[in-house]
Each structure stands twice: as structure tokens, then as C-alpha cells.
Short mmCIF file of C-alpha atoms and ligand atoms in Angstrom, two decimals:
data_model
loop_
_atom_site.label_atom_id
_atom_site.label_comp_id
_atom_site.label_asym_id
_atom_site.label_seq_id
_atom_site.Cartn_x
_atom_site.Cartn_y
_atom_site.Cartn_z
CA MET W 1 -0.27 0.08 0.06
CA THR W 2 1.74 3.28 -1.07
CA ALA W 3 1.81 6.08 1.95
CA ILE W 4 2.16 9.38 1.35
CA ARG W 5 3.36 11.88 4.30
CA VAL W 6 1.76 15.42 3.71
CA ILE W 7 1.30 18.88 5.28
CA ASP W 8 -1.85 20.62 4.98
CA SER W 9 -2.16 24.71 5.19
CA HIS W 10 -3.87 27.20 3.81
CA THR W 11 -2.94 30.71 2.51
CA ALA W 12 -5.26 33.42 2.79
CA GLY W 13 -7.98 30.67 2.69
CA GLU W 14 -6.39 28.98 -0.16
CA PRO W 15 -5.27 25.30 0.73
CA THR W 16 -2.32 23.87 -0.18
CA ARG W 17 -1.07 20.06 0.53
CA LEU W 18 2.85 19.52 0.88
CA VAL W 19 4.11 16.31 0.10
CA LEU W 20 6.92 15.59 2.31
CA GLU W 21 7.53 11.72 1.71
CA GLY W 22 6.39 9.05 -0.48
CA GLY W 23 5.37 11.23 -3.72
CA PRO W 24 6.88 9.94 -7.11
CA GLU W 25 10.50 9.86 -8.26
CA LEU W 26 10.77 12.21 -11.05
CA GLY W 27 14.46 11.89 -11.75
CA ASP W 28 16.51 14.71 -12.17
CA GLY W 29 17.29 17.29 -15.11
CA PRO W 30 15.56 20.82 -15.30
CA LEU W 31 11.83 21.13 -13.59
CA ALA W 32 10.26 21.84 -16.74
CA ARG W 33 11.21 18.20 -17.87
CA ARG W 34 10.28 16.83 -14.56
CA VAL W 35 6.83 18.20 -14.75
CA GLU W 36 6.25 16.21 -18.30
CA ARG W 37 7.25 13.04 -16.29
CA PHE W 38 5.13 13.54 -13.68
CA ARG W 39 1.95 14.34 -16.21
CA THR W 40 2.98 11.37 -18.51
CA GLN W 41 3.89 8.65 -15.93
CA PHE W 42 2.59 9.70 -12.62
CA ASP W 43 -0.83 11.59 -13.08
CA ASN W 44 -2.36 8.86 -10.80
CA TYR W 45 -0.63 10.83 -8.16
CA ARG W 46 -1.80 13.97 -8.82
CA SER W 47 -5.17 13.13 -9.02
CA GLY W 48 -4.83 11.00 -5.71
CA ILE W 49 -3.23 13.39 -3.59
CA VAL W 50 -5.42 16.52 -4.72
CA ASN W 51 -9.08 15.25 -6.04
CA GLU W 52 -11.89 13.93 -4.07
CA PRO W 53 -12.20 11.74 -1.98
CA ARG W 54 -8.65 12.98 -0.12
CA GLY W 55 -8.63 16.30 -1.41
CA SER W 56 -10.89 18.85 -3.23
CA ASP W 57 -11.41 20.94 -6.17
CA PRO W 58 -9.41 24.08 -4.78
CA LEU W 59 -6.68 22.21 -2.99
CA VAL W 60 -3.02 22.59 -4.72
CA GLY W 61 -0.21 20.04 -3.87
CA ALA W 62 3.21 20.85 -3.74
CA LEU W 63 5.72 18.28 -4.45
CA LEU W 64 9.01 18.70 -3.17
CA VAL W 65 11.84 17.57 -5.69
CA PRO W 66 15.75 18.15 -5.33
CA PRO W 67 16.62 21.36 -7.55
CA HIS W 68 18.16 21.57 -10.75
CA ARG W 69 19.46 25.06 -10.77
CA PRO W 70 22.71 25.21 -8.83
CA ASP W 71 21.84 28.30 -6.65
CA CYS W 72 18.85 26.77 -5.48
CA GLN W 73 18.14 24.81 -2.20
CA LEU W 74 14.75 23.61 -3.18
CA GLY W 75 12.67 22.48 -5.79
CA VAL W 76 9.15 22.33 -6.19
CA ILE W 77 6.04 21.43 -8.64
CA PHE W 78 2.87 22.44 -7.93
CA PHE W 79 -0.50 20.61 -9.26
CA ASN W 80 -4.08 20.66 -9.19
CA ASN W 81 -7.25 18.95 -9.76
CA VAL W 82 -6.70 19.12 -13.50
CA GLY W 83 -3.09 19.30 -13.95
CA TYR W 84 0.09 21.26 -13.08
CA LEU W 85 0.85 24.91 -12.73
CA GLY W 86 3.83 26.62 -13.71
CA MET W 87 4.38 28.91 -10.35
CA CYS W 88 1.91 29.00 -7.37
CA GLY W 89 2.14 32.06 -5.10
CA HIS W 90 0.06 31.06 -2.11
CA GLY W 91 1.10 27.35 -2.74
CA THR W 92 4.90 28.68 -1.98
CA ILE W 93 3.72 30.61 1.02
CA GLY W 94 2.11 27.65 2.31
CA LEU W 95 5.08 25.76 1.39
CA ILE W 96 7.52 27.82 3.79
CA ALA W 97 5.14 27.68 6.66
CA SER W 98 4.70 24.02 6.45
CA LEU W 99 8.42 23.67 6.48
CA HIS W 100 8.88 25.82 9.38
CA HIS W 101 6.28 23.92 11.20
CA SER W 102 7.83 20.70 10.76
CA GLY W 103 11.03 22.35 11.89
CA GLN W 104 13.03 21.85 8.53
CA LEU W 105 13.33 25.88 7.91
CA GLN W 106 14.20 28.64 10.00
CA PRO W 107 13.57 32.36 9.18
CA GLY W 108 15.68 33.73 6.42
CA SER W 109 15.88 33.50 2.52
CA ILE W 110 15.83 30.34 0.31
CA ARG W 111 15.89 30.03 -3.66
CA ILE W 112 13.55 27.62 -4.99
CA ASP W 113 13.59 25.65 -8.13
CA THR W 114 10.23 25.63 -9.93
CA PRO W 115 9.46 24.45 -13.79
CA VAL W 116 9.07 28.04 -14.91
CA GLY W 117 12.56 29.57 -13.25
CA ALA W 118 13.89 30.23 -9.90
CA ILE W 119 12.01 32.25 -7.14
CA GLU W 120 13.29 33.34 -3.61
CA ALA W 121 11.39 33.01 -0.36
CA GLN W 122 11.95 34.87 2.71
CA LEU W 123 10.39 33.75 5.96
CA ALA W 124 10.40 36.57 8.30
CA GLU W 125 10.38 36.23 12.63
CA ASP W 126 6.47 37.16 12.51
CA GLY W 127 5.44 34.29 10.03
CA THR W 128 5.35 36.58 6.97
CA VAL W 129 6.33 34.85 3.82
CA SER W 130 7.78 37.38 0.96
CA VAL W 131 8.12 35.43 -2.35
CA VAL W 132 10.03 37.07 -5.10
CA ASN W 133 8.44 35.79 -8.20
CA VAL W 134 9.33 34.81 -11.91
CA VAL W 135 10.03 37.87 -14.13
CA SER W 136 6.15 38.95 -15.20
CA TYR W 137 4.85 41.08 -18.09
CA ARG W 138 1.82 41.94 -19.65
CA SER W 139 1.68 40.54 -23.26
CA ALA W 140 -1.41 42.03 -24.91
CA HIS W 141 -3.42 45.02 -23.87
CA ARG W 142 -7.49 45.95 -24.17
CA GLN W 143 -7.98 42.59 -26.38
CA ALA W 144 -11.36 42.85 -27.15
CA VAL W 145 -12.78 39.20 -26.83
CA ASN W 146 -16.37 38.41 -28.19
CA VAL W 147 -18.01 35.89 -25.60
CA PRO W 148 -21.01 33.67 -27.17
CA GLY W 149 -24.16 34.83 -24.93
CA ILE W 150 -22.25 37.47 -23.20
CA GLY W 151 -21.00 40.01 -25.65
CA THR W 152 -17.46 41.71 -25.76
CA VAL W 153 -15.24 41.63 -22.95
CA VAL W 154 -12.03 43.59 -22.62
CA GLY W 155 -8.74 42.72 -21.16
CA ASP W 156 -5.08 42.41 -20.70
CA VAL W 157 -3.04 38.93 -21.22
CA ALA W 158 -0.48 38.51 -18.60
CA TRP W 159 2.24 36.53 -17.20
CA GLY W 160 2.64 36.08 -13.40
CA GLY W 161 4.19 32.26 -13.27
CA ASN W 162 0.74 31.51 -14.92
CA TRP W 163 -0.88 32.89 -17.81
CA PHE W 164 -4.12 35.27 -16.90
CA PHE W 165 -6.79 37.18 -18.71
CA LEU W 166 -7.32 40.27 -16.54
CA VAL W 167 -10.51 42.22 -16.79
CA SER W 168 -11.78 45.25 -14.85
CA GLU W 169 -14.39 46.20 -17.12
CA HIS W 170 -17.17 43.96 -16.43
CA GLU W 171 -20.81 44.27 -14.47
CA GLN W 172 -20.34 41.25 -12.14
CA THR W 173 -20.74 41.56 -8.26
CA LEU W 174 -17.31 40.16 -6.81
CA ASP W 175 -18.68 38.61 -3.62
CA LEU W 176 -19.36 35.10 -2.01
CA ALA W 177 -23.36 34.92 -3.02
CA HIS W 178 -22.45 35.32 -6.79
CA VAL W 179 -19.87 32.95 -7.27
CA GLU W 180 -21.83 30.52 -9.29
CA ALA W 181 -22.40 33.33 -11.88
CA LEU W 182 -18.77 34.49 -11.73
CA THR W 183 -17.74 30.83 -12.41
CA ASP W 184 -19.97 31.18 -15.47
CA PHE W 185 -18.86 33.98 -16.64
CA SER W 186 -15.44 33.33 -16.24
CA TRP W 187 -15.52 29.98 -17.78
CA ARG W 188 -17.47 31.34 -20.93
CA LEU W 189 -14.74 33.65 -21.08
CA ARG W 190 -11.98 31.54 -20.76
CA ALA W 191 -12.88 29.54 -23.55
CA ALA W 192 -13.54 32.46 -25.76
CA VAL W 193 -10.11 34.01 -25.07
CA ASN W 194 -8.42 30.39 -25.80
CA ALA W 195 -10.42 30.45 -29.10
CA GLN W 196 -9.35 33.96 -30.28
CA GLY W 197 -5.51 32.86 -29.94
CA TYR W 198 -4.57 32.91 -26.61
CA ALA W 199 -4.47 29.04 -26.21
CA LEU W 200 -1.70 29.26 -22.96
CA VAL W 201 -4.40 31.24 -20.72
CA ASP W 202 -5.77 29.01 -18.29
CA HIS W 203 -6.60 31.53 -15.29
CA VAL W 204 -9.14 34.46 -15.29
CA GLU W 205 -8.87 37.23 -13.00
CA LEU W 206 -11.51 39.76 -12.24
CA PHE W 207 -11.37 43.00 -10.28
CA SER W 208 -13.78 45.70 -8.55
CA ALA W 209 -13.16 48.09 -6.08
CA ALA W 210 -11.65 46.75 -2.69
CA ARG W 211 -13.83 46.60 0.42
CA ILE W 212 -11.60 46.03 3.29
CA PRO W 213 -9.11 48.70 4.68
CA GLY W 214 -6.07 49.33 3.03
CA ALA W 215 -6.41 47.36 0.04
CA HIS W 216 -6.45 48.88 -3.58
CA SER W 217 -8.55 46.14 -5.34
CA ARG W 218 -10.72 42.62 -4.80
CA ASN W 219 -10.44 40.15 -7.08
CA PHE W 220 -12.33 36.82 -8.17
CA VAL W 221 -9.49 34.30 -9.93
CA LEU W 222 -10.87 31.38 -11.93
CA CYS W 223 -8.40 28.33 -11.61
CA PRO W 224 -7.76 26.05 -14.70
CA GLY W 225 -9.74 23.30 -12.60
CA LYS W 226 -13.18 25.60 -12.50
CA ALA W 227 -12.61 26.18 -8.64
CA TYR W 228 -12.05 29.78 -7.45
CA ASP W 229 -9.01 31.26 -5.55
CA ARG W 230 -9.94 31.92 -1.83
CA SER W 231 -6.75 33.75 -1.57
CA PRO W 232 -5.98 36.91 -4.06
CA CYS W 233 -3.67 34.39 -6.08
CA GLY W 234 0.31 35.25 -5.77
CA THR W 235 0.84 34.81 -9.59
CA GLY W 236 -2.28 36.34 -10.63
CA THR W 237 -1.33 39.52 -8.38
CA SER W 238 2.28 39.34 -10.19
CA ALA W 239 0.21 39.67 -13.55
CA LYS W 240 -1.58 42.41 -12.35
CA LEU W 241 1.34 44.22 -10.96
CA ALA W 242 2.70 43.95 -14.55
CA CYS W 243 -0.24 45.56 -16.06
CA LEU W 244 -0.26 48.56 -12.76
CA ALA W 245 3.57 48.93 -13.97
CA ALA W 246 2.89 48.85 -17.50
CA ASP W 247 0.15 51.61 -17.40
CA GLY W 248 2.45 53.99 -15.07
CA LYS W 249 -0.62 53.03 -12.36
CA LEU W 250 2.03 51.87 -9.70
CA ALA W 251 5.29 52.95 -8.79
CA GLU W 252 8.14 50.93 -8.55
CA GLY W 253 8.63 49.90 -4.55
CA GLU W 254 4.94 50.80 -4.01
CA ALA W 255 2.76 48.33 -2.20
CA TRP W 256 -0.25 47.03 -3.77
CA MET W 257 -2.83 45.42 -1.28
CA GLN W 258 -4.98 42.79 -3.35
CA GLU W 259 -8.09 41.67 -1.75
CA SER W 260 -9.73 38.00 -2.62
CA LEU W 261 -13.43 37.29 -2.93
CA ILE W 262 -13.39 36.12 0.50
CA GLY W 263 -11.84 39.21 2.19
CA SER W 264 -8.23 37.87 2.85
CA SER W 265 -5.33 39.81 1.23
CA MET W 266 -1.62 39.67 0.31
CA THR W 267 0.79 42.52 -0.55
CA GLY W 268 2.62 43.13 -3.61
CA ARG W 269 5.34 45.38 -4.76
CA TYR W 270 7.62 45.20 -7.87
CA ARG W 271 11.00 46.49 -9.22
CA TRP W 272 11.84 46.50 -13.15
CA GLN W 273 13.75 43.79 -14.92
CA ASP W 274 13.68 45.79 -17.84
CA ARG W 275 11.66 48.81 -18.00
CA GLU W 276 11.51 48.74 -22.02
CA ARG W 277 9.70 45.60 -22.39
CA GLY W 278 7.73 45.90 -19.37
CA ALA W 279 9.58 43.43 -17.34
CA ILE W 280 8.98 43.10 -13.63
CA ILE W 281 10.09 41.18 -10.65
CA PRO W 282 7.14 41.09 -8.53
CA THR W 283 7.54 40.46 -4.96
CA ILE W 284 4.17 38.98 -3.08
CA SER W 285 3.76 38.89 0.86
CA GLY W 286 1.10 37.08 2.92
CA THR W 287 1.01 34.35 5.73
CA ALA W 288 -0.29 30.62 5.88
CA HIS W 289 -1.65 28.64 8.75
CA VAL W 290 -0.61 24.79 8.90
CA THR W 291 -4.03 23.19 9.40
CA GLY W 292 -3.17 19.29 9.73
CA GLU W 293 -0.13 16.57 9.28
CA ALA W 294 -1.30 13.57 7.61
CA THR W 295 -0.24 10.01 6.25
CA LEU W 296 -2.45 9.38 3.20
CA HIS W 297 -3.21 5.52 2.32
CA PHE W 298 -3.41 4.47 -1.38
CA ASP W 299 -5.14 0.91 -1.26
CA PRO W 300 -5.16 -0.91 -4.49
CA ARG W 301 -8.34 -2.21 -3.64
CA ASP W 302 -10.22 1.14 -3.31
CA PRO W 303 -11.98 1.77 -6.50
CA PHE W 304 -10.97 5.52 -6.06
CA CYS W 305 -7.45 4.75 -4.80
CA TRP W 306 -6.06 7.56 -7.11
CA GLY W 307 -9.10 10.14 -6.78
CA ILE W 308 -12.27 10.77 -8.69
CA ARG W 309 -11.51 11.90 -12.03
CA ALA W 310 -13.66 14.26 -14.08
O1 PYC Q 1 -1.50 31.78 -5.56
O2 PYC Q 1 -0.50 31.87 -7.64
C1 PYC Q 1 -1.31 31.44 -6.80
C2 PYC Q 1 -2.24 30.56 -7.35
C3 PYC Q 1 -2.20 29.84 -8.71
C4 PYC Q 1 -3.47 28.96 -8.45
C5 PYC Q 1 -4.14 28.85 -7.39
N1 PYC Q 1 -2.95 29.94 -6.38
#
């Protein structure tokens, strides 16, 4: 019987399951290549760890692996209910809080290899985690997308470690009572964005006015597996920072507090990597709380041993 040791946490409401022991052996080489091995040879592990009956749709898994880049101390591959993520901001904050909880990490800085580049995480004495993310940028500005049954929606395409379509002009109400309508709108929008030439976009991010004190904006982020992000989404906030920087709406070093649909928050800042090209290096800060430690059992006699798949 396969046994996998995990630590569960949540970052601003969004859950992360860190695999400490018993995960698939992906060999060596660049992490982008190891994700392909995960996808093609061990996808049952992904599904068994995060899908029901052990997990849930919003749960993001984090597999610790040896780093490939020589300047990194750790490597991580993030995955969700339908596939794999390039990077995950809330997941990195959860990973650091979990390693601290288990006594494997003390306050300070650590460089982490991911499939989309090296990141740096800093754990402060008060438990705040700051993640210096991969270079982020906007690749398309004010794209008009024709969404069947909805009409024209205008938004930006941006990279923050995952691909996002970011929309500020819409008539949706960003609160928990409207999750179904938000999900339906964003899901249809994503299909239209993909059909209109942006095939890689797998996250949709809607914005509205902030509600909590100090926040600059509230968001709703629909993830690739149709679950919405309970946190403000670290990679989504990085993409937002890239758009704000490109529009001259946020200065280098200035704080941007992003509020989520559930009223939790993360704070982002950026510095220019290449101002001409609109490339920024974002830093996202937040906190995570450990919610459990467990050994997951995978019984081959269990018909749902490797998760319930759509
Ligand atoms: O925080 O970057 C993030 C994230 C991506 C998907 C869910 N959370």
C-alpha cells in the first residue's frame, strides 16, 4: 500500500498540500522536464493527492524535489485538480510555513527551483512570507474578446508564473453570494480567450473596488480546474502588478494590497527588470497557517484509490 506523508496549510483561505515523503520519483534534470514525467508517468499521484476523496477542487499540491539550478536549495512542482501549475504564490507561502512548522526551515531566505524559473522566499520572524517571483509581464493590452451569449469583454493578457486574462470592465458582483455567476462568466470568457488565439491562458481574473481597509482592489480568480482561488492568487497578483506597472499606475517599490473574494489579502510590490519591455520582478507577501499533518493511504483495492477524476 502506498503511503504519502503531507502537511496541509491554507494561505489567505486557499489550501496547499505539501508532499514530504512518498511522492513519485521524477529523476533529475530541469524541473520543466520533470513536470512532463509527472504528467505522463505519474498523473495518478496528482489526482490521488488533491482530488476527492482525499482532497477538494481548490486544493493545490506541492511536490518537493531536488533542485536542478545550482543556486537553489529546494525544488517544487505545483499541481491541482486538473493538471500542473508553472508557479503558485499561495502555494509557496504555504510551503514555507509548512517547512517552518515541521522544523525544517528557520527565518531567512531560500532560493527555490520551479518549472518556470527560480524564485526566492523569505520567512520573517513574525511568520510573514515574501516571495520574489519569476519575471512577469503583460503580453497583450485591452484585447476585445467576443464571448458567445455575453458579448464583448475587454481585458489584458499577462504572465505572472501562470497565464492570466485580467478584466476590470464588467458588470459582475465580486462577492461570495455570486460565485456561481462569476464562475460561469469566467469559464465562458476563458473559452473565448483561448479560441481567439490565447490558447495558454488558463486563469481568469476579475477586479472590482476593494472592501477591506487598506486594500487597493478586490479580485475573483478562476483557476484551470474551475475552482476559484480563495486567496488573491500570488501569480495573479504578479500579473496585475505587471499591468499596473505598464500603465504607469503603480510606482516601483509601492505597495499594492490585493483583496480576495473572501476578504483575505496579499501585498505585492515590484521592481523593474526591463522597463522598455515592461518586464518586472514582483514580490508577493502573505501568511499561511498549518491545518494538519497526515499520512495518506492508497489502497489498490479501493476503486477510488487514485482520486475521482472528471
Ligand atoms: O497563488 O499563484 C497562486 C495560485 C495559482 C493558482 C492558485 N493559486
